[in-house]
Short mmCIF file of C-alpha atoms and ligand atoms in Angstrom, two decimals:
data_model
loop_
_atom_site.label_atom_id
_atom_site.label_comp_id
_atom_site.label_asym_id
_atom_site.label_seq_id
_atom_site.Cartn_x
_atom_site.Cartn_y
_atom_site.Cartn_z
CA UNK A 1 13.68 136.39 -90.39
CA UNK A 2 10.57 134.27 -89.92
CA UNK A 3 10.35 130.97 -91.81
CA UNK A 4 7.54 132.09 -94.20
CA UNK A 5 9.30 135.38 -95.02
CA UNK A 6 12.41 133.35 -95.76
CA UNK A 7 10.44 131.05 -98.08
CA UNK A 8 8.93 134.03 -99.93
CA UNK A 9 12.37 135.59 -100.33
CA UNK A 10 13.86 132.35 -101.72
CA UNK A 11 10.92 131.97 -104.10
CA UNK A 12 11.34 135.56 -105.28
CA UNK A 13 15.02 135.07 -105.98
CA UNK A 14 14.29 131.84 -107.83
CA UNK A 15 11.58 133.53 -109.90
CA UNK A 16 13.93 136.36 -110.85
CA UNK A 17 16.65 133.88 -111.87
CA UNK A 18 14.12 131.85 -113.87
CA UNK A 19 12.76 134.93 -115.63
CA UNK A 20 16.20 136.21 -116.57
CA UNK A 21 17.01 132.71 -117.79
CA UNK A 22 14.02 132.84 -120.11
CA UNK A 23 15.01 136.16 -121.55
CA UNK A 24 18.59 135.19 -122.24
CA UNK A 25 19.27 134.62 -125.94
CA UNK A 26 20.20 131.03 -126.83
CA UNK A 27 23.94 130.42 -126.76
CA UNK A 28 25.60 131.25 -130.09
CA UNK A 29 28.51 129.28 -131.52
CA UNK A 30 30.27 130.42 -134.66
CA UNK A 31 33.15 128.89 -136.56
CA UNK A 32 34.80 129.09 -139.98
CA UNK A 33 37.14 126.53 -141.55
CA UNK A 34 38.61 125.99 -144.99
CA UNK A 35 37.47 122.57 -146.21
CA UNK A 36 36.55 120.97 -149.56
CA UNK A 37 38.36 123.78 -151.33
CA UNK A 38 35.98 126.39 -149.90
CA UNK A 39 35.19 128.40 -146.80
CA UNK A 40 32.70 126.74 -144.49
CA UNK A 41 30.94 128.70 -141.76
CA UNK A 42 28.44 127.54 -139.17
CA UNK A 43 26.50 129.77 -136.80
CA UNK A 44 24.33 127.77 -134.40
CA UNK A 45 22.11 128.59 -131.44
CA UNK A 46 21.23 126.32 -128.51
CA UNK A 47 22.43 125.25 -125.09
CA UNK A 48 24.88 122.76 -126.66
CA UNK A 49 25.78 124.90 -129.66
CA UNK A 50 29.57 124.76 -129.05
CA UNK A 51 29.71 120.96 -129.01
CA UNK A 52 27.27 120.84 -131.93
CA UNK A 53 29.43 123.01 -134.18
CA UNK A 54 32.55 121.08 -133.17
CA UNK A 55 30.90 117.76 -134.08
CA UNK A 56 29.45 119.12 -137.35
CA UNK A 57 32.91 120.21 -138.52
CA UNK A 58 34.38 116.83 -137.55
CA UNK A 59 31.76 115.17 -139.74
CA UNK A 60 32.47 117.50 -142.67
CA UNK A 61 36.21 116.87 -142.36
CA UNK A 62 35.53 113.14 -142.51
CA UNK A 63 33.45 113.54 -145.69
CA UNK A 64 36.03 115.83 -147.28
CA UNK A 65 38.70 113.16 -146.76
CA UNK A 66 36.45 110.48 -148.22
CA UNK A 67 35.36 112.36 -151.32
CA UNK A 68 38.24 114.61 -152.37
CA UNK A 69 39.45 113.45 -155.80
CA UNK A 70 42.69 115.43 -155.32
CA UNK A 71 43.65 113.50 -152.20
CA UNK A 72 45.34 110.27 -153.29
CA UNK A 73 44.15 108.54 -150.10
CA UNK A 74 40.46 109.23 -150.68
CA UNK A 75 37.88 106.68 -151.71
CA UNK A 76 37.19 108.64 -154.89
CA UNK A 77 40.91 108.55 -155.80
CA UNK A 78 40.89 104.79 -155.28
CA UNK A 79 37.91 104.40 -157.64
CA UNK A 80 39.73 106.53 -160.23
CA UNK A 81 43.01 104.61 -159.88
CA UNK A 82 41.16 101.40 -160.67
CA UNK A 83 39.40 102.68 -163.79
CA UNK A 84 39.41 99.95 -166.42
CA UNK A 85 41.01 97.56 -163.91
CA UNK A 86 38.58 96.44 -161.23
CA UNK A 87 35.53 97.34 -159.15
CA UNK A 88 36.20 99.06 -155.82
CA UNK A 89 34.13 98.51 -152.67
CA UNK A 90 33.13 101.85 -151.14
CA UNK A 91 31.40 103.30 -148.07
CA UNK A 92 27.58 103.39 -148.05
CA UNK A 93 27.58 107.19 -148.39
CA UNK A 94 29.87 107.36 -151.43
CA UNK A 95 27.74 104.64 -153.01
CA UNK A 96 24.53 106.51 -152.19
CA UNK A 97 25.86 109.78 -153.64
CA UNK A 98 26.91 108.01 -156.83
CA UNK A 99 23.48 106.41 -157.18
CA UNK A 100 21.88 109.81 -156.70
CA UNK A 101 24.28 111.42 -159.19
CA UNK A 102 23.42 108.84 -161.86
CA UNK A 103 19.70 109.33 -161.27
CA UNK A 104 20.08 113.07 -161.96
CA UNK A 105 22.38 112.44 -164.91
CA UNK A 106 19.47 110.57 -166.48
CA UNK A 107 17.00 113.28 -165.50
CA UNK A 108 19.21 116.07 -166.88
CA UNK A 109 20.15 114.21 -170.07
CA UNK A 110 23.76 114.08 -168.98
CA UNK A 111 24.11 117.80 -168.12
CA UNK A 112 25.18 116.64 -164.65
CA UNK A 113 27.87 113.99 -165.02
CA UNK A 114 30.35 113.03 -162.28
CA UNK A 115 32.68 111.48 -164.88
CA UNK A 116 33.85 115.03 -165.78
CA UNK A 117 37.11 114.41 -163.91
CA UNK A 118 39.27 114.14 -167.08
CA UNK A 119 37.86 117.50 -168.22
CA UNK A 120 38.53 119.05 -164.81
CA UNK A 121 42.15 117.86 -165.08
CA UNK A 122 42.58 118.95 -168.71
CA UNK A 123 41.39 122.49 -168.11
CA UNK A 124 42.95 122.80 -164.64
CA UNK A 125 40.87 125.90 -163.79
CA UNK A 126 42.68 127.72 -160.98
CA UNK A 127 45.66 125.35 -161.28
CA UNK A 128 47.08 125.74 -164.77
CA UNK A 129 47.83 129.31 -165.86
CA UNK A 130 44.93 130.42 -168.09
CA UNK A 131 45.20 127.23 -170.10
CA UNK A 132 42.75 126.74 -172.96
CA UNK A 133 43.03 123.23 -174.45
CA UNK A 134 42.79 122.59 -178.18
CA UNK A 135 39.61 121.14 -179.71
CA UNK A 136 41.58 117.95 -180.36
CA UNK A 137 42.55 117.56 -176.72
CA UNK A 138 38.96 118.20 -175.68
CA UNK A 139 37.60 115.57 -178.07
CA UNK A 140 40.12 112.98 -176.83
CA UNK A 141 39.12 113.57 -173.22
CA UNK A 142 35.39 113.65 -174.00
CA UNK A 143 35.55 109.98 -174.98
CA UNK A 144 36.07 109.28 -171.28
CA UNK A 145 33.16 111.40 -170.05
CA UNK A 146 30.00 109.30 -169.84
CA UNK A 147 28.07 108.46 -166.68
CA UNK A 148 26.68 105.32 -168.38
CA UNK A 149 30.16 103.80 -168.16
CA UNK A 150 30.01 103.76 -164.35
CA UNK A 151 28.98 100.32 -163.15
CA UNK A 152 27.45 100.18 -159.69
CA UNK A 153 26.82 96.90 -157.92
CA UNK A 154 24.43 97.50 -155.00
CA UNK A 155 24.86 93.98 -153.61
CA UNK A 156 28.63 94.17 -153.36
CA UNK A 157 28.53 97.97 -152.96
CA UNK A 158 31.23 98.38 -155.60
CA UNK A 159 31.97 101.04 -158.20
CA UNK A 160 33.67 100.24 -161.49
CA UNK A 161 34.73 102.78 -164.07
CA UNK A 162 34.69 100.60 -167.15
CA UNK A 163 37.18 102.51 -169.35
CA UNK A 164 40.85 103.12 -168.48
CA UNK A 165 41.52 106.82 -167.94
CA UNK A 166 37.99 107.55 -166.69
CA UNK A 167 37.59 109.43 -163.42
CA UNK A 168 34.87 110.76 -161.17
CA UNK A 169 34.72 114.12 -159.40
CA UNK A 170 32.11 114.78 -156.73
CA UNK A 171 32.81 118.55 -156.68
CA UNK A 172 29.27 119.25 -157.87
CA UNK A 173 27.52 117.36 -155.06
CA UNK A 174 29.82 116.66 -152.09
CA UNK A 175 29.50 120.10 -150.46
CA UNK A 176 25.72 119.80 -150.52
CA UNK A 177 25.89 116.37 -148.95
CA UNK A 178 28.31 117.65 -146.31
CA UNK A 179 25.90 120.49 -145.50
CA UNK A 180 23.04 117.98 -145.10
CA UNK A 181 25.15 115.86 -142.77
CA UNK A 182 26.25 118.90 -140.74
CA UNK A 183 22.58 119.81 -140.30
CA UNK A 184 21.80 116.30 -139.00
CA UNK A 185 24.66 116.51 -136.49
CA UNK A 186 23.47 119.92 -135.24
CA UNK A 187 19.97 118.47 -134.76
CA UNK A 188 21.36 115.69 -132.56
CA UNK A 189 22.70 118.39 -130.26
CA UNK A 190 19.25 119.98 -130.10
CA UNK A 191 20.17 122.93 -132.28
CA UNK A 192 17.10 124.10 -134.15
CA UNK A 193 18.32 127.50 -135.27
CA UNK A 194 21.44 127.64 -137.40
CA UNK A 195 22.98 128.82 -140.63
CA UNK A 196 25.44 126.56 -142.44
CA UNK A 197 27.36 128.04 -145.36
CA UNK A 198 29.58 125.76 -147.46
CA UNK A 199 30.74 127.67 -150.53
CA UNK A 200 27.62 128.12 -152.61
CA UNK A 201 25.59 125.78 -150.35
CA UNK A 202 23.51 127.23 -147.55
CA UNK A 203 21.30 125.47 -145.01
CA UNK A 204 18.92 127.77 -143.15
CA UNK A 205 17.77 125.72 -140.13
CA UNK A 206 14.65 126.89 -138.34
CA UNK A 207 14.38 130.64 -137.83
CA UNK A 208 16.73 133.27 -136.41
CA UNK A 209 16.93 133.60 -132.60
CA UNK A 210 14.66 136.68 -132.88
CA UNK A 211 11.95 134.54 -134.49
CA UNK A 212 12.33 136.08 -137.95
CA UNK A 213 13.13 134.03 -141.04
CA UNK A 214 16.75 133.92 -142.20
CA UNK A 215 17.34 136.27 -145.13
CA UNK A 216 19.55 134.65 -147.74
CA UNK A 217 21.07 136.91 -150.36
CA UNK A 218 21.80 135.57 -153.83
CA UNK A 219 24.88 137.33 -155.13
CA UNK A 220 24.67 139.20 -158.39
CA UNK A 221 27.02 137.31 -160.75
CA UNK A 222 28.38 140.60 -162.10
CA UNK A 223 28.55 142.97 -159.09
CA UNK A 224 30.74 145.33 -161.10
CA UNK A 225 27.64 146.26 -163.10
CA UNK A 226 26.12 147.92 -160.02
CA UNK A 227 24.27 145.41 -157.85
CA UNK A 228 25.82 143.38 -155.08
CA UNK A 229 22.79 141.13 -154.79
CA UNK A 230 20.42 139.80 -157.40
CA UNK A 231 17.77 138.61 -154.96
CA UNK A 232 16.96 138.02 -151.30
CA UNK A 233 14.96 135.03 -150.09
CA UNK A 234 13.43 134.81 -146.60
CA UNK A 235 14.11 131.21 -145.51
CA UNK A 236 13.02 128.69 -142.90
CA UNK A 237 14.19 125.07 -143.04
CA UNK A 238 15.35 125.20 -146.63
CA UNK A 239 18.66 124.88 -148.40
CA UNK A 240 19.76 127.40 -151.04
CA UNK A 241 22.50 126.41 -153.47
CA UNK A 242 24.08 128.57 -156.16
CA UNK A 243 26.36 127.61 -159.05
CA UNK A 244 28.01 130.56 -160.75
CA UNK A 245 30.78 131.42 -163.17
CA UNK A 246 32.25 134.15 -160.94
CA UNK A 247 34.27 132.32 -158.27
CA UNK A 248 36.58 129.96 -160.10
CA UNK A 249 37.40 131.42 -163.49
CA UNK A 250 39.93 133.22 -165.63
CA UNK A 251 39.58 135.60 -168.55
CA UNK A 252 41.68 135.14 -171.70
CA UNK A 253 41.28 137.15 -174.87
CA UNK A 254 38.05 138.62 -173.51
CA UNK A 255 36.53 135.17 -172.87
CA UNK A 256 35.59 133.92 -169.42
CA UNK A 257 36.51 130.30 -168.68
CA UNK A 258 35.18 128.69 -165.49
CA UNK A 259 34.82 125.36 -163.68
CA UNK A 260 31.36 124.07 -164.67
CA UNK A 261 31.64 122.06 -167.87
CA UNK A 262 29.09 121.15 -170.45
CA UNK A 263 29.74 117.41 -170.91
CA UNK A 264 28.47 117.65 -174.49
CA UNK A 265 31.03 120.24 -175.64
CA UNK A 266 33.82 119.72 -173.10
CA UNK A 267 33.90 123.48 -172.55
CA UNK A 268 32.68 125.74 -169.74
CA UNK A 269 28.88 125.95 -169.94
CA UNK A 270 27.74 129.31 -171.29
CA UNK A 271 23.94 129.41 -171.20
CA UNK A 272 23.69 130.90 -167.69
CA UNK A 273 25.88 132.97 -165.39
CA UNK A 274 24.08 132.01 -162.17
CA UNK A 275 21.76 129.17 -161.14
CA UNK A 276 20.24 128.98 -157.66
CA UNK A 277 18.18 126.05 -156.41
CA UNK A 278 16.01 126.10 -153.27
CA UNK A 279 14.95 122.79 -151.72
CA UNK A 280 15.05 120.58 -148.65
CA UNK A 281 17.98 118.35 -149.57
CA UNK A 282 21.28 120.12 -150.16
CA UNK A 283 22.97 117.27 -152.07
CA UNK A 284 20.05 117.25 -154.51
CA UNK A 285 19.98 121.05 -154.75
CA UNK A 286 23.76 121.03 -155.36
CA UNK A 287 23.39 118.56 -158.22
CA UNK A 288 20.48 120.53 -159.63
CA UNK A 289 22.24 123.89 -159.50
CA UNK A 290 25.12 122.45 -161.53
CA UNK A 291 22.72 120.69 -163.92
CA UNK A 292 20.62 123.82 -164.47
CA UNK A 293 23.74 125.91 -165.00
CA UNK A 294 24.62 123.59 -167.90
CA UNK A 295 21.08 123.21 -169.27
CA UNK A 296 20.23 126.91 -169.48
CA UNK A 297 17.00 128.77 -168.75
CA UNK A 298 14.56 126.93 -170.98
CA UNK A 299 15.54 123.31 -170.33
CA UNK A 300 16.36 124.19 -166.72
CA UNK A 301 12.84 125.47 -166.10
CA UNK A 302 11.41 122.31 -167.66
CA UNK A 303 13.53 120.12 -165.36
CA UNK A 304 12.53 122.06 -162.22
CA UNK A 305 8.91 121.87 -163.36
CA UNK A 306 9.13 118.07 -163.11
CA UNK A 307 10.19 118.23 -159.45
CA UNK A 308 7.50 119.36 -157.03
CA UNK A 309 9.85 120.10 -154.14
CA UNK A 310 12.43 122.47 -155.63
CA UNK A 311 12.59 126.00 -156.99
CA UNK A 312 15.15 127.83 -159.11
CA UNK A 313 16.30 131.38 -159.90
CA UNK A 314 18.42 131.66 -163.02
CA UNK A 315 20.28 134.49 -164.75
CA UNK A 316 21.33 134.44 -168.41
CA UNK A 317 24.40 136.21 -169.86
CA UNK A 318 21.96 138.85 -171.13
CA UNK A 319 20.95 139.54 -167.48
CA UNK A 320 17.50 138.05 -167.86
CA UNK A 321 16.15 136.46 -164.70
CA UNK A 322 13.94 133.36 -164.74
CA UNK A 323 12.20 131.68 -161.80
CA UNK A 324 10.48 128.32 -161.60
CA UNK A 325 9.16 125.84 -159.05
CA UNK A 326 8.41 126.05 -155.32
CA UNK A 327 9.77 127.88 -152.22
CA UNK A 328 9.95 131.19 -154.10
CA UNK A 329 6.74 132.95 -153.01
CA UNK A 330 8.68 135.42 -150.82
CA UNK A 331 11.57 135.95 -153.23
CA UNK A 332 12.58 139.62 -153.42
CA UNK A 333 14.30 140.36 -156.70
CA UNK A 334 16.79 143.19 -156.09
CA UNK A 335 17.74 143.27 -159.71
CA UNK A 336 15.22 144.81 -162.04
CA UNK A 337 15.24 143.66 -165.59
CA UNK A 338 16.61 146.17 -168.04
CA UNK A 339 18.38 148.21 -165.34
CA UNK A 340 21.69 146.41 -165.29
CA UNK A 341 24.06 146.84 -168.17
CA UNK A 342 25.05 143.85 -170.28
CA UNK A 343 26.59 141.20 -168.02
CA UNK A 344 28.58 139.42 -170.72
CA UNK A 345 32.08 139.88 -169.36
P1 ADP B 401 30.89 124.92 -156.76
O1 ADP B 401 31.76 123.73 -156.57
O2 ADP B 401 31.63 126.15 -157.12
O3 ADP B 401 29.92 125.10 -155.66
P2 ADP B 401 29.18 123.40 -158.47
O4 ADP B 401 28.38 122.83 -157.37
O5 ADP B 401 28.40 123.82 -159.67
O6 ADP B 401 30.03 124.64 -158.06
O7 ADP B 401 30.22 122.29 -158.88
C1 ADP B 401 31.24 122.50 -159.79
C2 ADP B 401 32.23 121.38 -159.66
O8 ADP B 401 31.60 120.15 -160.08
C3 ADP B 401 33.44 121.54 -160.54
O9 ADP B 401 34.50 122.12 -159.83
C4 ADP B 401 33.74 120.12 -160.97
O10 ADP B 401 34.49 119.47 -159.96
C5 ADP B 401 32.39 119.48 -161.02
N1 ADP B 401 31.69 119.63 -162.31
C6 ADP B 401 31.94 120.50 -163.34
N2 ADP B 401 31.05 120.35 -164.34
C7 ADP B 401 30.22 119.35 -163.96
C8 ADP B 401 29.10 118.70 -164.57
N3 ADP B 401 28.65 119.07 -165.77
N4 ADP B 401 28.50 117.69 -163.88
C9 ADP B 401 28.94 117.31 -162.67
N5 ADP B 401 29.98 117.87 -162.04
C10 ADP B 401 30.61 118.88 -162.66
MG1 MG B 402 26.59 121.79 -157.53
#
């Protein structure tokens, strides 16, 4: 073969390889683990997707160990052990999450309150067998539930629970924070298309590999009434977080008891059966979804109205759907009002 023919042939081969390289879909990595008392799944696309997913899970495991109130070695357990005794120095992230929690406790008039730990223990949803405490027991425990009795010292970075018996529980915010951190880790590995699902917390990063937006379904809280989904939201670079009464609950004497408590009554909140928040910070959206679930449709809509960057989709026990705020322009409501039978079950 002459030299020029050779060159042309090499060029052709290179071009073909390059073209096929362009067409190839980005490498997918997918993994599921049970962490923070829930199933966590990440699907990520990119040339380093495998390492990215590995590192994201390592980060979430680290956070789970730090913030799990049930693990006696965690930072949160240490804070709780020292309630009424002494301030405890904590990591910057636990401190930051507590500061954020207190800010939203103020904003939600105490509907979100991380000092619910004594209530969580009293009711023992999913742990004790269908246990319903007496009003007396509830009132005793409620004396310990008050976010204003947490004393934070930003200089020393310490947390002090000022009354013996108090306790904090980051169950309403930690999964959101973990999802935010997982997203940051994925970004470091140049992943810009991924779906992170941590219980009710979803991060939709970028768009799907086919260029379309992610489609996030919001589960109908009472699928037995006929609909599997209540809405679908096309998503790009947003987080979608749902709090519901249908995952951790029991029914006794026809009443449903679940794991989101109204700190004013000490009982499971009963104004909504599902609260979804869409935003760009999953820790914040996690806090908000819990807060809205407690506040109910009217006060919930008012709260979301004060925040420019978040949106909410709420469902009442009477199956009424309410929406408020931003990110919802493409929301497709599957559920049509009046079509579903009464959801009070
Ligand atoms: P999930 O954990 O199912 O995603 P949430 O984000 O709404 O649901 O958080 C519920 C958890 O938060 C409970 O398991 C409990 O640990 C804690 N919690 C319950 N009620 C409140 C409340 N009013 N404020 C703050 N945290 C709460
Ligand atoms: Mg929450």
